[in-house]
mmCIF file of C-alpha atoms in Angstrom:
data_model
loop_
_atom_site.group_PDB
_atom_site.id
_atom_site.type_symbol
_atom_site.label_atom_id
_atom_site.label_comp_id
_atom_site.label_asym_id
_atom_site.label_seq_id
_atom_site.Cartn_x
_atom_site.Cartn_y
_atom_site.Cartn_z
ATOM 1 C CA MET B 12 0.000 0.000 0.000
ATOM 2 C CA ARG B 13 1.292 3.393 -0.874
ATOM 3 C CA ALA B 14 0.979 6.279 1.551
ATOM 4 C CA THR B 15 2.181 9.835 1.791
ATOM 5 C CA LEU B 16 3.613 10.542 5.218
ATOM 6 C CA ASN B 17 5.183 13.550 6.848
ATOM 7 C CA ILE B 18 7.977 12.061 8.929
ATOM 8 C CA PRO B 19 10.643 14.322 10.400
ATOM 9 C CA ASP B 20 13.961 13.787 8.590
ATOM 10 C CA GLU B 21 15.890 13.376 11.847
ATOM 11 C CA LEU B 22 13.497 10.694 13.089
ATOM 12 C CA LEU B 23 13.610 8.777 9.818
ATOM 13 C CA SER B 24 17.414 8.953 9.757
ATOM 14 C CA GLU B 25 17.550 7.639 13.316
ATOM 15 C CA VAL B 26 15.176 4.786 12.454
ATOM 16 C CA GLN B 27 17.331 3.891 9.437
ATOM 17 C CA LYS B 28 20.451 3.943 11.596
ATOM 18 C CA ILE B 29 18.961 1.834 14.403
ATOM 19 C CA SER B 30 17.281 -0.653 12.054
ATOM 20 C CA LYS B 31 20.356 -0.808 9.799
ATOM 21 C CA GLN B 32 18.096 -0.426 6.772
ATOM 22 C CA LYS B 33 19.280 1.597 3.806
ATOM 23 C CA SER B 34 15.878 2.171 2.262
ATOM 24 C CA LYS B 35 13.390 4.437 3.964
ATOM 25 C CA THR B 36 10.554 2.030 3.211
ATOM 26 C CA MET B 37 12.275 -0.929 4.856
ATOM 27 C CA ALA B 38 13.257 1.209 7.839
ATOM 28 C CA ILE B 39 9.626 2.211 8.363
ATOM 29 C CA VAL B 40 8.377 -1.366 7.849
ATOM 30 C CA THR B 41 10.954 -2.671 10.331
ATOM 31 C CA ALA B 42 9.994 -0.012 12.875
ATOM 32 C CA MET B 43 6.295 -0.762 12.472
ATOM 33 C CA GLN B 44 6.863 -4.511 12.877
ATOM 34 C CA SER B 45 8.881 -3.855 16.004
ATOM 35 C CA TYR B 46 6.163 -1.578 17.378
ATOM 36 C CA VAL B 47 3.428 -4.161 16.757
ATOM 37 C CA ARG B 48 5.521 -6.927 18.352
ATOM 38 C CA ASP B 49 6.240 -4.762 21.407
ATOM 39 C CA ARG B 50 2.569 -3.817 21.844
ATOM 40 C CA LYS B 51 1.479 -7.452 21.616
ATOM 41 C CA MET B 52 4.089 -8.412 24.200
ATOM 42 C CA THR B 53 2.908 -5.625 26.499
ATOM 43 C CA GLU B 54 -0.681 -6.838 26.165
ATOM 44 C CA LEU B 55 0.363 -10.412 26.934
ATOM 45 C CA LEU B 56 2.369 -9.339 29.963
ATOM 46 C CA ALA B 57 -0.634 -7.368 31.220
ATOM 47 C CA LEU B 58 -2.524 -10.682 31.419
ATOM 48 C CA ARG B 59 0.031 -12.112 33.844
ATOM 49 C CA GLY B 60 -1.762 -13.393 36.926
ATOM 50 C CA LYS B 61 -5.206 -12.782 35.443
ATOM 51 C CA MET B 62 -5.625 -16.167 33.796
ATOM 52 C CA THR B 63 -5.583 -19.654 35.192
ATOM 53 C CA ILE B 64 -4.390 -22.382 32.904
ATOM 54 C CA ASN B 65 -5.391 -25.834 34.021
ATOM 55 C CA TYR B 66 -2.930 -27.963 32.082
ATOM 56 C CA ASP B 67 -2.208 -31.568 32.977
ATOM 57 C CA TRP B 68 0.434 -32.997 30.678
ATOM 58 C CA ARG B 69 -0.299 -36.557 31.786
ATOM 59 C CA THR B 70 -3.899 -36.303 30.619
ATOM 60 C CA GLU B 71 -2.783 -34.701 27.355
ATOM 61 C CA GLU B 72 -0.236 -37.486 26.843
ATOM 62 C CA LYS B 73 -2.906 -40.152 27.401
ATOM 63 C CA ILE B 74 -5.237 -38.472 24.895
ATOM 64 C CA GLU B 75 -2.451 -38.202 22.328
ATOM 65 C CA LEU B 76 -1.473 -41.862 22.729
ATOM 66 C CA GLN B 77 -5.097 -42.942 22.305
ATOM 67 C CA ALA B 78 -5.417 -40.813 19.194
ATOM 68 C CA GLN B 79 -2.201 -42.304 17.812
ATOM 69 C CA GLU B 80 -3.544 -45.827 18.405
ATOM 70 C CA GLU B 81 -6.724 -44.924 16.509
ATOM 71 C CA ARG B 82 -4.680 -43.515 13.613
ATOM 72 C CA ASP B 83 -2.537 -46.659 13.559
ATOM 73 C CA LYS B 84 -5.647 -48.889 13.463
ATOM 74 C CA TYR B 85 -7.086 -46.818 10.623
ATOM 75 C CA ASN B 86 -3.826 -46.936 8.647
ATOM 76 C CA GLU B 87 -3.544 -50.735 9.009
ATOM 77 C CA LYS B 88 -6.822 -51.276 7.140
#
């Protein structure tokens, strides 16, 4: 997507320097990807202690082994 943006020259130069990107487009894309990743991480960290995960690996293992046995029976036919 093309867009016309008014970005201060100093800021764009700094982004290019930090991101080690020569093209302005790639510098902006890299910065935007980094921003999105950081925001998602912040949102995930905000959930810390607010969710309870009831995970029992033994039960999951039993279910997986049963499913594998069913697949093996099906594949034998």
